[in-house]
XYZ file of C-alpha atoms in Angstrom:
125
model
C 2.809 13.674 8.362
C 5.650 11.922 6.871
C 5.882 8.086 5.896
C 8.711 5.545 6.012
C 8.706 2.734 3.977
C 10.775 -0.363 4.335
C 10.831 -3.835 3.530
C 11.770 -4.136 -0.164
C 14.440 -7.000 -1.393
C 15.229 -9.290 -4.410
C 13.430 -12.695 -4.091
C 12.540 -15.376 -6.679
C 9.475 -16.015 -7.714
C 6.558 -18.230 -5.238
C 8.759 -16.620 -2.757
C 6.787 -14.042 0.191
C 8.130 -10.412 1.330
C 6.718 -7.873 3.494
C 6.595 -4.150 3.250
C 5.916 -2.026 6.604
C 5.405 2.210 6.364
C 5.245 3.897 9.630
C 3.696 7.535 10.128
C 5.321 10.408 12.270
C 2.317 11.406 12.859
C -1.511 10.547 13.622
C -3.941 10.885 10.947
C -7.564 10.462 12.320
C -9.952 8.219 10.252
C -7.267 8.035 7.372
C -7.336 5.416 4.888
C -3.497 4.244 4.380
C -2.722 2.520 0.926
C -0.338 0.408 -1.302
C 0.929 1.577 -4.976
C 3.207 0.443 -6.824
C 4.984 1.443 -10.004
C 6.985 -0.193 -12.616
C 9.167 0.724 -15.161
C 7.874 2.721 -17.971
C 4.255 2.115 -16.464
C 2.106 4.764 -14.296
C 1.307 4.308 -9.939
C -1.362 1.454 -10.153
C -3.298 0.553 -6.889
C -2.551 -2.252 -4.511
C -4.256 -2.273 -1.699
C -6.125 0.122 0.934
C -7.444 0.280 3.916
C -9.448 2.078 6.102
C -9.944 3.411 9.553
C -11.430 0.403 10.908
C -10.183 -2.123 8.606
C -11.914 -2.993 5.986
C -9.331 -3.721 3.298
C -9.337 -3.209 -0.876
C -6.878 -4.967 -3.301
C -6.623 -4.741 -6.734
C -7.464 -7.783 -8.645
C -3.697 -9.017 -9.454
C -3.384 -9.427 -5.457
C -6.157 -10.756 -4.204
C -5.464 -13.889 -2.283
C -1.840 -13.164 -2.579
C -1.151 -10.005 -0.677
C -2.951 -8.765 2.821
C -2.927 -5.411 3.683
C -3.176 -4.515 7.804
C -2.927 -1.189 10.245
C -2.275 -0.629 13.621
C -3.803 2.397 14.828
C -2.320 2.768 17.953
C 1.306 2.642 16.104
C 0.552 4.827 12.896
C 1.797 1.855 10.862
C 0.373 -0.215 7.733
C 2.034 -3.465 6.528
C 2.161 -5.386 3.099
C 2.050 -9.045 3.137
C 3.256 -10.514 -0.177
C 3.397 -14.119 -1.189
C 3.248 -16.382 -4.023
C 5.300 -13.781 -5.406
C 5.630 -13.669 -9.072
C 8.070 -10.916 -11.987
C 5.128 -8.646 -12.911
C 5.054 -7.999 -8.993
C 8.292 -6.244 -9.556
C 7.939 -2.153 -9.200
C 8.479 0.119 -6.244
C 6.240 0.115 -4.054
C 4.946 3.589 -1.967
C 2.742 3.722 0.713
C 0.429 6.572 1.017
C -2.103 7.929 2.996
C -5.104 10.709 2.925
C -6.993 11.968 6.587
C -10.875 11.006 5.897
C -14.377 12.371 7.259
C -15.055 9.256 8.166
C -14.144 5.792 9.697
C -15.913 4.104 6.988
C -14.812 6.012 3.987
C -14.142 3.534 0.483
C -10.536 4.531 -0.101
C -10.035 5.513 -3.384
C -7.865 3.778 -5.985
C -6.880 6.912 -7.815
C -3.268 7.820 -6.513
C -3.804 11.499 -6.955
C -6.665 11.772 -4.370
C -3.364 10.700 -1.659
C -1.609 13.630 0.036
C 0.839 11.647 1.966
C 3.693 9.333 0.386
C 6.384 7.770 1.504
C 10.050 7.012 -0.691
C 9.527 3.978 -1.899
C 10.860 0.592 -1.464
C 11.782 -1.117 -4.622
C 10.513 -4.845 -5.257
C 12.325 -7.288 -6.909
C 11.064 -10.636 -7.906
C 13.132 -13.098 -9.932
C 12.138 -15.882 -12.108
């Protein structure tokens, strides 16, 4: 399975971006996540979500970003607003096949086999 990013851009801060990562392949019951990193930081959790939807976001995001899937299109999006600098990083999806449809996706980003490049976030104050 391979993962394409896209979606990353410079935008000032308050301002609203979104991030899309489409899979070239179909991963059953997989939970499909968010990371970002910044510079001269480590991969820290965004957001997850699972087979049938039920979504996970850090604490910095909540009410700010939404995470969403489509199944049928292998594809998971990022909606970003209120936008603020420490939001700044690249961002990766990844993704990890699961036993189940229910499965609590993990925040650890070693537990993910799948990643995709990277799409760098800029946000300007």
């Amino acid at each position: 399975v391979q993962l394409q990013a896209s979606g990353g851009g410079l935008v000032q801060a308050g301002g609203s971006l979104s991030l899309a990562c489409a899979a070239s392949g179909t991963l059953t019951k997989s939970i499909m996540a968010w990371f970002r990193q910044a510079p001269g930081k480590e991969r820290e959790f965004v957001a997850a979500i699972n087979w049938i939807g039920l979504t996970y976001m850090t604490d910095s995001v909540k009410g700010r970003f939404t995470i969403s899937r489509d199944n049928a299109k292998n594809t998971v999006s990022l909606q970003m607003n209120s936008l603020n600098p420490e939001d700044t990083a690249v961002y990766y999806c990844a993704a990890k096949s699961s036993a189940s449809m229910r499965t609590v996706p993990s925040r650890d980003y070693r537990d993910y086999r799948f990643w995709g490049q990277g799409t760098l976030v800029t946000v300007s104050s």
